Amino acid sequence: MFVSRYKQGALYAIFHILQDTINKILAMELKKMVGLLIGVLILNACNQGEFEPNYDESRVPDYTLPELLKTEDGNIITEFSQWRSTRRPELLKIFEKEMYGFFPDSEYKISFKENILADSFLNNRAILKEITAEVTTENGSEEFTILYVFPKDQHNVPVFAGLNFAGNHTVNSFPAISIPKVWVMNSEKRNITGNQASESSRGSSSSRWPISMIIENGYGVATTYYGEFDPDYDDGFKNGFHPLFATEKERNVHSPGSISVWAKGMSLIADYLYYDSIADPSSIIAIGHSRLGKTALWCGANDERFAAVISNNSGCGGAALSRRAYGETVGRINNVFPHWFCDRFKKYNQREHKLPIDQHMLLALIAPRPVYVASALEDQWADPRGEFLALKAALPVYELSSAAEINFPEQMPPADKPIFSKTGYHSRSGGHDITEYDWLMYIKWCNKWLSK
Ligand code: GTR
């Protein structure tokens, strides 16, 4: 039986209402069983309408984007100061409540232990450090590790800060870089089994982190393994940094999903870069690829210490418009990765048109700071056109924030023709990845927009 997207949406909505009601009425154990049973029954019904990604432009649903410059009270924003004082905070709250979950804001203390791994790294051009940071809230303490490399004999260094997928030791093959002890995703490509990182994956992500070229251009890199902040599997938010910010009892449908906690992790890296005397605190750039691109955007929207934000192939839940439902959709991402967003976001499975926000608004939250969105031509899953259109739809806020005109094309540019506007964009030929080409474009763009 074919169940239309909207019928599926309605079924999901009924599922959530029923589950909520049951949660309220029944005692703990029984509640879990009945909730689960209903879940299985309804998801079964939904799955009869098999998820088939749409890659056909003519089948993109008609949609109207929610208005950027109209407040919930119906006031029209005409000046950037109004945007900052009313619309921006309003939208941040909606993104928190409906999509990513709260951006953790509990009070915390952070301390750093620095260890120089190499003071003549890359033929004496750079210094390589490892920093163990300890974060303490009233709920306890957790540690994370920053790999930090910066050009030698340079001060006020602009630094790219971002998370990595499989451990700091995968970023570069230097033997002293420590291997994470926490859970890592199994990967044939990286030779990881038993969810345990080992020597076998050392340097395996180095093509994604062209450190030598970055150093050559006068930039530094600070990165942490994302699983130190939250292992990337659905465990009911019991591990990683979640308990530091909200105990199990305090959690509700708006509590942070993994992306929010990873984004907070990027903010904690910025704490270190502010403390460090080499980094230029006014030139810290948030960067991330794919799920970590979604993370970089959400972090940059919340933490204004990041001077620029770069999203590489972030797609659904990142830079791509949800309403286009092209490639990966809200329903699919919530089913496969139920822990990435807050529970409330599941309400919009197959019902993107009901979302009070869309991703152009996330990009606009970064204004007036420069933002760069990069797609890859063969990465249709991430909807390159939807990423371009979101950036284009964010322009009214950038235009309000800037005395000069934002030079952005009407039509999506051809592959490998980057746009170095304040709202930067390129679509690289090739597939889902972050390559040296992407980094080169980011550096050129940062050279233009950051005061080095
Ligand atoms: C995919 C997911 C995408 C993207 C990607 C990644 O499985 O559907 O949203 O985040 O993973 O992070 O590599």
GROMACS .gro file of C-alpha atoms and ligand atoms in nm:
model
  465
    1MET     CA    1   0.000   0.000   0.000
    2PHE     CA    2   0.138   0.342  -0.084
    3VAL     CA    3   0.105   0.595   0.196
    4SER     CA    4   0.153   0.955   0.078
    5ARG     CA    5   0.413   1.180   0.247
    6TYR     CA    6   0.139   1.381   0.413
    7LYS     CA    7  -0.047   1.072   0.537
    8GLN     CA    8   0.280   0.945   0.678
    9GLY     CA    9   0.324   1.284   0.845
   10ALA     CA   10  -0.020   1.262   1.000
   11LEU     CA   11   0.055   0.908   1.124
   12TYR     CA   12   0.378   1.024   1.283
   13ALA     CA   13   0.194   1.312   1.450
   14ILE     CA   14  -0.070   1.073   1.587
   15PHE     CA   15   0.210   0.847   1.707
   16HIS     CA   16   0.367   1.130   1.904
   17ILE     CA   17   0.040   1.250   2.054
   18LEU     CA   18  -0.047   0.894   2.160
   19GLN     CA   19   0.297   0.835   2.300
   20ASP     CA   20   0.286   1.162   2.495
   21THR     CA   21  -0.056   1.078   2.639
   22ILE     CA   22   0.049   0.729   2.735
   23ASN     CA   23   0.367   0.862   2.890
   24LYS     CA   24   0.160   1.083   3.112
   25ILE     CA   25  -0.090   0.816   3.218
   26LEU     CA   26   0.107   0.500   3.271
   27ALA     CA   27   0.376   0.394   3.515
   28MET     CA   28   0.737   0.355   3.400
   29GLU     CA   29   0.776  -0.008   3.283
   30LEU     CA   30   0.429  -0.046   3.135
   31LYS     CA   31   0.467   0.292   2.970
   32LYS     CA   32   0.780   0.181   2.788
   33MET     CA   33   0.619  -0.139   2.662
   34VAL     CA   34   0.297   0.020   2.539
   35GLY     CA   35   0.486   0.315   2.385
   36LEU     CA   36   0.713   0.073   2.205
   37LEU     CA   37   0.427  -0.142   2.079
   38ILE     CA   38   0.238   0.156   1.939
   39GLY     CA   39   0.562   0.287   1.789
   40VAL     CA   40   0.626  -0.040   1.610
   41LEU     CA   41   0.268  -0.059   1.480
   42ILE     CA   42   0.260   0.295   1.348
   43LEU     CA   43   0.611   0.295   1.208
   44ASN     CA   44   0.521  -0.025   1.031
   45ALA     CA   45   0.225   0.151   0.871
   46CYS     CA   46   0.448   0.444   0.773
   47ASN     CA   47   0.712   0.219   0.628
   48GLN     CA   48   0.462   0.076   0.384
   49GLY     CA   49   0.521   0.401   0.202
   50GLU     CA   50   0.893   0.307   0.167
   51PHE     CA   51   1.135   0.600   0.186
   52GLU     CA   52   1.248   0.674  -0.162
   53PRO     CA   53   1.459   0.985  -0.191
   54ASN     CA   54   1.342   1.230  -0.450
   55TYR     CA   55   1.608   1.345  -0.697
   56ASP     CA   56   1.369   1.494  -0.947
   57GLU     CA   57   1.338   1.877  -0.946
   58SER     CA   58   0.990   1.856  -1.095
   59ARG     CA   59   0.872   1.658  -0.792
   60VAL     CA   60   0.996   1.906  -0.532
   61PRO     CA   61   0.679   2.011  -0.348
   62ASP     CA   62   0.552   2.370  -0.388
   63TYR     CA   63   0.656   2.557  -0.081
   64THR     CA   64   0.661   2.899   0.076
   65LEU     CA   65   0.947   2.975   0.309
   66PRO     CA   66   0.861   3.119   0.650
   67GLU     CA   67   0.931   3.492   0.650
   68LEU     CA   68   1.271   3.598   0.771
   69LEU     CA   69   1.189   3.958   0.840
   70LYS     CA   70   0.849   3.926   1.004
   71THR     CA   71   0.835   3.870   1.379
   72GLU     CA   72   0.593   3.630   1.546
   73ASP     CA   73   0.382   3.939   1.635
   74GLY     CA   74   0.364   4.034   1.269
   75ASN     CA   75   0.609   4.327   1.285
   76ILE     CA   76   0.824   4.383   0.980
   77ILE     CA   77   1.195   4.420   1.043
   78THR     CA   78   1.349   4.704   0.846
   79GLU     CA   79   1.676   4.759   1.033
   80PHE     CA   80   1.955   4.532   1.141
   81SER     CA   81   1.933   4.659   1.500
   82GLN     CA   82   1.569   4.536   1.514
   83TRP     CA   83   1.674   4.203   1.369
   84ARG     CA   84   1.932   4.169   1.646
   85SER     CA   85   1.708   4.277   1.930
   86THR     CA   86   1.387   4.096   1.835
   87ARG     CA   87   1.383   3.859   1.538
   88ARG     CA   88   1.723   3.696   1.591
   89PRO     CA   89   1.658   3.589   1.954
   90GLU     CA   90   1.308   3.479   1.859
   91LEU     CA   91   1.437   3.255   1.579
   92LEU     CA   92   1.717   3.111   1.790
   93LYS     CA   93   1.458   3.005   2.047
   94ILE     CA   94   1.242   2.841   1.779
   95PHE     CA   95   1.539   2.648   1.638
   96GLU     CA   96   1.622   2.536   1.992
   97LYS     CA   97   1.271   2.427   2.081
   98GLU     CA   98   1.163   2.272   1.752
   99MET     CA   99   1.480   2.134   1.597
  100TYR     CA  100   1.821   2.109   1.764
  101GLY     CA  101   1.719   2.126   2.129
  102PHE     CA  102   1.864   2.380   2.368
  103PHE     CA  103   2.216   2.498   2.314
  104PRO     CA  104   2.360   2.402   2.657
  105ASP     CA  105   2.399   2.713   2.872
  106SER     CA  106   2.461   2.577   3.223
  107GLU     CA  107   2.741   2.743   3.413
  108TYR     CA  108   3.072   2.562   3.384
  109LYS     CA  109   3.438   2.591   3.463
  110ILE     CA  110   3.702   2.489   3.215
  111SER     CA  111   4.074   2.427   3.265
  112PHE     CA  112   4.349   2.332   3.020
  113LYS     CA  113   4.662   2.118   3.035
  114GLU     CA  114   4.890   2.180   2.740
  115ASN     CA  115   5.145   1.942   2.599
  116ILE     CA  116   5.376   2.027   2.309
  117LEU     CA  117   5.398   1.722   2.085
  118ALA     CA  118   5.636   1.878   1.831
  119ASP     CA  119   5.798   2.220   1.829
  120SER     CA  120   5.951   2.178   1.487
  121PHE     CA  121   5.656   2.018   1.312
  122LEU     CA  122   5.631   2.022   0.928
  123ASN     CA  123   6.000   2.094   0.872
  124ASN     CA  124   6.010   2.346   1.152
  125ARG     CA  125   5.722   2.550   1.012
  126ALA     CA  126   5.468   2.472   1.284
  127ILE     CA  127   5.407   2.377   1.644
  128LEU     CA  128   5.185   2.084   1.731
  129LYS     CA  129   5.014   2.077   2.069
  130GLU     CA  130   4.766   1.857   2.246
  131ILE     CA  131   4.544   2.015   2.507
  132THR     CA  132   4.346   1.821   2.765
  133ALA     CA  133   4.051   2.032   2.873
  134GLU     CA  134   3.839   1.959   3.176
  135VAL     CA  135   3.483   2.091   3.195
  136THR     CA  136   3.302   2.100   3.528
  137THR     CA  137   2.938   2.181   3.596
  138GLU     CA  138   2.731   2.119   3.906
  139ASN     CA  139   2.660   1.772   3.763
  140GLY     CA  140   3.023   1.657   3.734
  141SER     CA  141   3.332   1.677   3.512
  142GLU     CA  142   3.432   1.553   3.167
  143GLU     CA  143   3.746   1.584   2.957
  144PHE     CA  144   3.817   1.637   2.590
  145THR     CA  145   4.134   1.665   2.382
  146ILE     CA  146   4.221   1.938   2.134
  147LEU     CA  147   4.479   1.886   1.864
  148TYR     CA  148   4.619   2.230   1.789
  149VAL     CA  149   4.867   2.316   1.516
  150PHE     CA  150   4.977   2.666   1.427
  151PRO     CA  151   5.250   2.836   1.222
  152LYS     CA  152   5.574   2.897   1.405
  153ASP     CA  153   5.691   3.252   1.481
  154GLN     CA  154   5.352   3.401   1.404
  155HIS     CA  155   5.116   3.585   1.636
  156ASN     CA  156   4.747   3.663   1.602
  157VAL     CA  157   4.693   3.345   1.409
  158PRO     CA  158   4.350   3.294   1.250
  159VAL     CA  159   4.237   2.943   1.342
  160PHE     CA  160   3.995   2.694   1.187
  161ALA     CA  161   3.810   2.518   1.468
  162GLY     CA  162   3.611   2.205   1.396
  163LEU     CA  163   3.536   1.852   1.502
  164ASN     CA  164   3.668   1.535   1.342
  165PHE     CA  165   3.495   1.202   1.281
  166ALA     CA  166   3.731   0.931   1.403
  167GLY     CA  167   3.992   1.070   1.643
  168ASN     CA  168   4.263   1.338   1.643
  169HIS     CA  169   4.518   1.074   1.541
  170THR     CA  170   4.331   1.028   1.209
  171VAL     CA  171   4.383   1.395   1.119
  172ASN     CA  172   4.758   1.355   1.078
  173SER     CA  173   4.994   1.058   1.094
  174PHE     CA  174   5.232   1.214   1.348
  175PRO     CA  175   5.297   0.923   1.591
  176ALA     CA  176   5.258   1.114   1.920
  177ILE     CA  177   4.900   1.226   1.861
  178SER     CA  178   4.690   1.041   2.114
  179ILE     CA  179   4.421   0.790   2.024
  180PRO     CA  180   4.074   0.840   2.178
  181LYS     CA  181   3.973   0.588   2.440
  182VAL     CA  182   3.600   0.648   2.399
  183TRP     CA  183   3.358   0.484   2.154
  184VAL     CA  184   3.434   0.531   1.784
  185MET     CA  185   3.226   0.425   1.486
  186ASN     CA  186   3.332   0.099   1.324
  187SER     CA  187   3.469   0.154   0.976
  188GLU     CA  188   3.613  -0.083   0.722
  189LYS     CA  189   3.785   0.202   0.544
  190ARG     CA  190   3.959   0.310   0.862
  191ASN     CA  191   4.009  -0.041   0.993
  192ILE     CA  192   3.809   0.021   1.308
  193THR     CA  193   3.633  -0.271   1.478
  194GLY     CA  194   3.482  -0.317   1.823
  195ASN     CA  195   3.415   0.058   1.840
  196GLN     CA  196   3.772   0.106   1.956
  197ALA     CA  197   4.024   0.333   1.785
  198SER     CA  198   4.375   0.201   1.732
  199GLU     CA  199   4.702   0.267   1.547
  200SER     CA  200   4.550   0.123   1.230
  201SER     CA  201   4.353   0.442   1.165
  202ARG     CA  202   4.637   0.688   1.228
  203GLY     CA  203   4.644   0.951   0.951
  204SER     CA  204   4.342   0.797   0.778
  205SER     CA  205   4.157   1.133   0.752
  206SER     CA  206   4.458   1.342   0.653
  207SER     CA  207   4.316   1.421   0.307
  208ARG     CA  208   4.032   1.598   0.490
  209TRP     CA  209   4.279   1.806   0.693
  210PRO     CA  210   4.549   1.938   0.454
  211ILE     CA  211   4.745   2.080   0.745
  212SER     CA  212   5.064   2.160   0.559
  213MET     CA  213   4.878   2.377   0.307
  214ILE     CA  214   4.676   2.546   0.585
  215ILE     CA  215   4.994   2.630   0.780
  216GLU     CA  216   5.160   2.753   0.460
  217ASN     CA  217   4.879   3.005   0.429
  218GLY     CA  218   4.925   3.136   0.783
  219TYR     CA  219   4.629   2.961   0.949
  220GLY     CA  220   4.609   2.728   1.245
  221VAL     CA  221   4.379   2.431   1.309
  222ALA     CA  222   4.215   2.323   1.636
  223THR     CA  223   4.016   2.001   1.631
  224THR     CA  224   3.860   1.749   1.870
  225TYR     CA  225   3.709   1.406   1.807
  226TYR     CA  226   3.331   1.463   1.812
  227GLY     CA  227   3.264   1.139   2.004
  228GLU     CA  228   3.439   1.285   2.307
  229PHE     CA  229   3.147   1.525   2.339
  230ASP     CA  230   2.885   1.267   2.250
  231PRO     CA  231   2.930   0.920   2.098
  232ASP     CA  232   2.726   0.910   1.779
  233TYR     CA  233   2.462   0.651   1.865
  234ASP     CA  234   2.123   0.658   2.027
  235ASP     CA  235   2.163   0.576   2.395
  236GLY     CA  236   1.900   0.803   2.548
  237PHE     CA  237   2.159   1.081   2.604
  238LYS     CA  238   2.320   0.903   2.896
  239ASN     CA  239   2.681   0.941   2.789
  240GLY     CA  240   2.919   1.206   2.657
  241PHE     CA  241   2.865   1.561   2.780
  242HIS     CA  242   2.482   1.538   2.796
  243PRO     CA  243   2.464   1.463   3.170
  244LEU     CA  244   2.686   1.765   3.241
  245PHE     CA  245   2.421   1.995   3.102
  246ALA     CA  246   2.095   1.815   3.185
  247THR     CA  247   2.027   1.519   3.413
  248GLU     CA  248   1.795   1.246   3.285
  249LYS     CA  249   1.515   1.380   3.504
  250GLU     CA  250   1.550   1.730   3.363
  251ARG     CA  251   1.531   1.618   3.001
  252ASN     CA  252   1.224   1.690   2.789
  253VAL     CA  253   1.132   1.705   2.419
  254HIS     CA  254   1.332   2.026   2.378
  255SER     CA  255   1.650   1.899   2.541
  256PRO     CA  256   1.965   1.903   2.329
  257GLY     CA  257   2.019   1.634   2.070
  258SER     CA  258   2.372   1.529   1.977
  259ILE     CA  259   2.421   1.813   1.729
  260SER     CA  260   2.359   2.068   2.003
  261VAL     CA  261   2.610   1.904   2.232
  262TRP     CA  262   2.869   1.872   1.953
  263ALA     CA  263   2.810   2.241   1.880
  264LYS     CA  264   2.868   2.321   2.246
  265GLY     CA  265   3.191   2.123   2.214
  266MET     CA  266   3.305   2.359   1.938
  267SER     CA  267   3.230   2.649   2.171
  268LEU     CA  268   3.450   2.488   2.435
  269ILE     CA  269   3.732   2.472   2.177
  270ALA     CA  270   3.678   2.846   2.125
  271ASP     CA  271   3.722   2.891   2.502
  272TYR     CA  272   4.069   2.747   2.463
  273LEU     CA  273   4.151   2.964   2.162
  274TYR     CA  274   4.047   3.270   2.361
  275TYR     CA  275   4.275   3.162   2.643
  276ASP     CA  276   4.568   3.081   2.411
  277SER     CA  277   4.805   3.370   2.337
  278ILE     CA  278   4.884   3.271   1.977
  279ALA     CA  279   4.534   3.253   1.826
  280ASP     CA  280   4.365   3.573   1.714
  281PRO     CA  281   4.034   3.565   1.906
  282SER     CA  282   3.874   3.787   1.643
  283SER     CA  283   3.956   3.536   1.366
  284ILE     CA  284   3.826   3.200   1.481
  285ILE     CA  285   3.648   3.018   1.201
  286ALA     CA  286   3.391   2.743   1.268
  287ILE     CA  287   3.417   2.467   1.009
  288GLY     CA  288   3.259   2.125   0.964
  289HIS     CA  289   3.181   1.860   0.708
  290SER     CA  290   2.847   1.681   0.673
  291ARG     CA  291   2.688   1.611   1.018
  292LEU     CA  292   2.971   1.820   1.155
  293GLY     CA  293   2.880   2.093   0.903
  294LYS     CA  294   2.530   2.099   1.053
  295THR     CA  295   2.710   2.126   1.388
  296ALA     CA  296   2.932   2.415   1.272
  297LEU     CA  297   2.627   2.612   1.153
  298TRP     CA  298   2.434   2.558   1.475
  299CYS     CA  299   2.742   2.648   1.679
  300GLY     CA  300   2.810   2.962   1.473
  301ALA     CA  301   2.448   3.071   1.506
  302ASN     CA  302   2.471   3.056   1.885
  303ASP     CA  303   2.828   3.151   1.960
  304GLU     CA  304   2.912   3.488   1.813
  305ARG     CA  305   3.278   3.458   1.903
  306PHE     CA  306   3.320   3.267   1.576
  307ALA     CA  307   3.413   3.531   1.321
  308ALA     CA  308   3.308   3.321   1.022
  309VAL     CA  309   3.129   2.992   0.967
  310ILE     CA  310   3.187   2.729   0.697
  311SER     CA  311   2.947   2.447   0.616
  312ASN     CA  312   3.085   2.174   0.392
  313ASN     CA  313   2.820   1.942   0.238
  314SER     CA  314   2.598   1.975   0.547
  315GLY     CA  315   2.269   1.899   0.367
  316CYS     CA  316   1.949   1.812   0.554
  317GLY     CA  317   1.939   1.971   0.899
  318GLY     CA  318   2.232   2.189   0.790
  319ALA     CA  319   2.236   2.432   0.500
  320ALA     CA  320   1.972   2.265   0.277
  321LEU     CA  321   1.611   2.384   0.279
  322SER     CA  322   1.398   2.121   0.456
  323ARG     CA  323   1.086   2.210   0.257
  324ARG     CA  324   1.236   2.088  -0.069
  325ALA     CA  325   1.245   1.733   0.068
  326TYR     CA  326   1.507   1.657  -0.197
  327GLY     CA  327   1.754   1.376  -0.118
  328GLU     CA  328   1.762   1.327   0.258
  329THR     CA  329   1.445   1.444   0.434
  330VAL     CA  330   1.345   1.537   0.788
  331GLY     CA  331   1.158   1.206   0.830
  332ARG     CA  332   1.446   0.996   0.709
  333ILE     CA  333   1.712   1.179   0.916
  334ASN     CA  334   1.500   1.149   1.231
  335ASN     CA  335   1.444   0.778   1.173
  336VAL     CA  336   1.804   0.689   1.102
  337PHE     CA  337   1.960   0.929   1.352
  338PRO     CA  338   1.694   0.973   1.623
  339HIS     CA  339   1.949   1.129   1.859
  340TRP     CA  340   2.077   1.413   1.641
  341PHE     CA  341   1.793   1.658   1.697
  342CYS     CA  342   1.554   1.715   1.988
  343ASP     CA  343   1.257   1.479   2.018
  344ARG     CA  344   1.019   1.754   1.920
  345PHE     CA  345   1.169   1.767   1.568
  346LYS     CA  346   1.014   1.427   1.489
  347LYS     CA  347   0.679   1.603   1.477
  348TYR     CA  348   0.786   1.737   1.135
  349ASN     CA  349   0.861   1.400   0.973
  350GLN     CA  350   0.700   1.420   0.626
  351ARG     CA  351   0.547   1.753   0.738
  352GLU     CA  352   0.824   1.997   0.654
  353HIS     CA  353   0.563   2.254   0.550
  354LYS     CA  354   0.458   2.278   0.917
  355LEU     CA  355   0.804   2.382   1.035
  356PRO     CA  356   0.799   2.737   1.174
  357ILE     CA  357   1.156   2.779   1.048
  358ASP     CA  358   1.364   2.665   0.754
  359GLN     CA  359   1.738   2.652   0.704
  360HIS     CA  360   1.777   2.995   0.535
  361MET     CA  361   1.698   3.129   0.882
  362LEU     CA  362   1.981   2.932   1.039
  363LEU     CA  363   2.223   3.088   0.788
  364ALA     CA  364   2.078   3.435   0.852
  365LEU     CA  365   2.143   3.393   1.227
  366ILE     CA  366   2.515   3.406   1.145
  367ALA     CA  367   2.492   3.760   0.995
  368PRO     CA  368   2.666   3.999   0.992
  369ARG     CA  369   2.956   3.751   1.011
  370PRO     CA  370   3.061   3.590   0.683
  371VAL     CA  371   2.919   3.246   0.608
  372TYR     CA  372   3.032   2.998   0.340
  373VAL     CA  373   2.820   2.710   0.215
  374ALA     CA  374   2.983   2.445  -0.004
  375SER     CA  375   2.808   2.167  -0.191
  376ALA     CA  376   2.941   1.886  -0.409
  377LEU     CA  377   2.789   1.814  -0.746
  378GLU     CA  378   2.752   1.440  -0.694
  379ASP     CA  379   2.632   1.477  -0.336
  380GLN     CA  380   2.266   1.493  -0.435
  381TRP     CA  381   2.171   1.338  -0.100
  382ALA     CA  382   2.265   1.674   0.058
  383ASP     CA  383   2.063   1.870  -0.203
  384PRO     CA  384   2.320   2.116  -0.347
  385ARG     CA  385   2.046   2.332  -0.500
  386GLY     CA  386   1.863   2.344  -0.167
  387GLU     CA  387   2.186   2.460  -0.002
  388PHE     CA  388   2.234   2.734  -0.262
  389LEU     CA  389   1.871   2.846  -0.234
  390ALA     CA  390   1.889   2.861   0.147
  391LEU     CA  391   2.190   3.088   0.126
  392LYS     CA  392   2.016   3.304  -0.130
  393ALA     CA  393   1.708   3.328   0.090
  394ALA     CA  394   1.926   3.443   0.382
  395LEU     CA  395   2.046   3.746   0.185
  396PRO     CA  396   1.784   3.997   0.310
  397VAL     CA  397   1.941   3.982   0.657
  398TYR     CA  398   2.294   4.012   0.517
  399GLU     CA  399   2.178   4.308   0.310
  400LEU     CA  400   2.033   4.475   0.620
  401SER     CA  401   2.359   4.418   0.804
  402SER     CA  402   2.590   4.553   0.541
  403ALA     CA  403   2.651   4.900   0.402
  404ALA     CA  404   2.778   4.751   0.076
  405GLU     CA  405   2.573   4.539  -0.160
  406ILE     CA  406   2.612   4.164  -0.115
  407ASN     CA  407   2.715   4.039  -0.454
  408PHE     CA  408   2.538   3.708  -0.492
  409PRO     CA  409   2.422   3.550  -0.818
  410GLU     CA  410   2.057   3.490  -0.907
  411GLN     CA  411   2.133   3.145  -1.049
  412MET     CA  412   2.333   2.863  -0.900
  413PRO     CA  413   2.690   2.886  -1.035
  414PRO     CA  414   2.839   2.599  -1.237
  415ALA     CA  415   3.064   2.348  -1.063
  416ASP     CA  416   3.401   2.472  -0.940
  417LYS     CA  417   3.312   2.840  -0.989
  418PRO     CA  418   3.334   2.972  -0.633
  419ILE     CA  419   3.163   3.289  -0.518
  420PHE     CA  420   3.368   3.484  -0.269
  421SER     CA  421   3.086   3.704  -0.154
  422LYS     CA  422   3.032   3.759   0.220
  423THR     CA  423   2.786   3.476   0.172
  424GLY     CA  424   3.037   3.246   0.000
  425TYR     CA  425   2.933   2.946  -0.206
  426HIS     CA  426   3.074   2.679  -0.430
  427SER     CA  427   2.967   2.349  -0.571
  428ARG     CA  428   3.271   2.130  -0.619
  429SER     CA  429   3.274   1.860  -0.883
  430GLY     CA  430   3.286   1.516  -0.722
  431GLY     CA  431   3.118   1.357  -0.424
  432HIS     CA  432   3.048   1.394  -0.054
  433ASP     CA  433   3.381   1.489   0.104
  434ILE     CA  434   3.596   1.777   0.219
  435THR     CA  435   3.900   1.806  -0.002
  436GLU     CA  436   4.206   2.023  -0.044
  437TYR     CA  437   4.016   2.217  -0.311
  438ASP     CA  438   3.743   2.302  -0.059
  439TRP     CA  439   4.001   2.419   0.196
  440LEU     CA  440   4.179   2.630  -0.065
  441MET     CA  441   3.853   2.808  -0.141
  442TYR     CA  442   3.788   2.865   0.230
  443ILE     CA  443   4.132   3.012   0.279
  444LYS     CA  444   4.094   3.250  -0.017
  445TRP     CA  445   3.757   3.357   0.115
  446CYS     CA  446   3.885   3.401   0.472
  447ASN     CA  447   4.176   3.607   0.339
  448LYS     CA  448   3.917   3.836   0.188
  449TRP     CA  449   3.676   3.860   0.481
  450LEU     CA  450   3.881   3.828   0.797
  451SER     CA  451   4.114   4.104   0.905
  452LYS     CA  452   4.434   3.905   0.938
  453GTR     C1  453   2.466   1.060   0.629
  453GTR     C2  454   2.354   1.148   0.674
  453GTR     C3  455   2.381   1.290   0.636
  453GTR     C4  456   2.524   1.333   0.663
  453GTR     C5  457   2.625   1.222   0.650
  453GTR     C6  458   2.758   1.243   0.722
  453GTR     O1  459   2.443   0.927   0.658
  453GTR     O2  460   2.236   1.104   0.613
  453GTR     O3  461   2.288   1.376   0.698
  453GTR     O4  462   2.534   1.398   0.784
  453GTR     O5  463   2.580   1.102   0.698
  453GTR     O6  464   2.767   1.303   0.828
  453GTR     O7  465   2.857   1.193   0.668
   0.00000   0.00000   0.00000
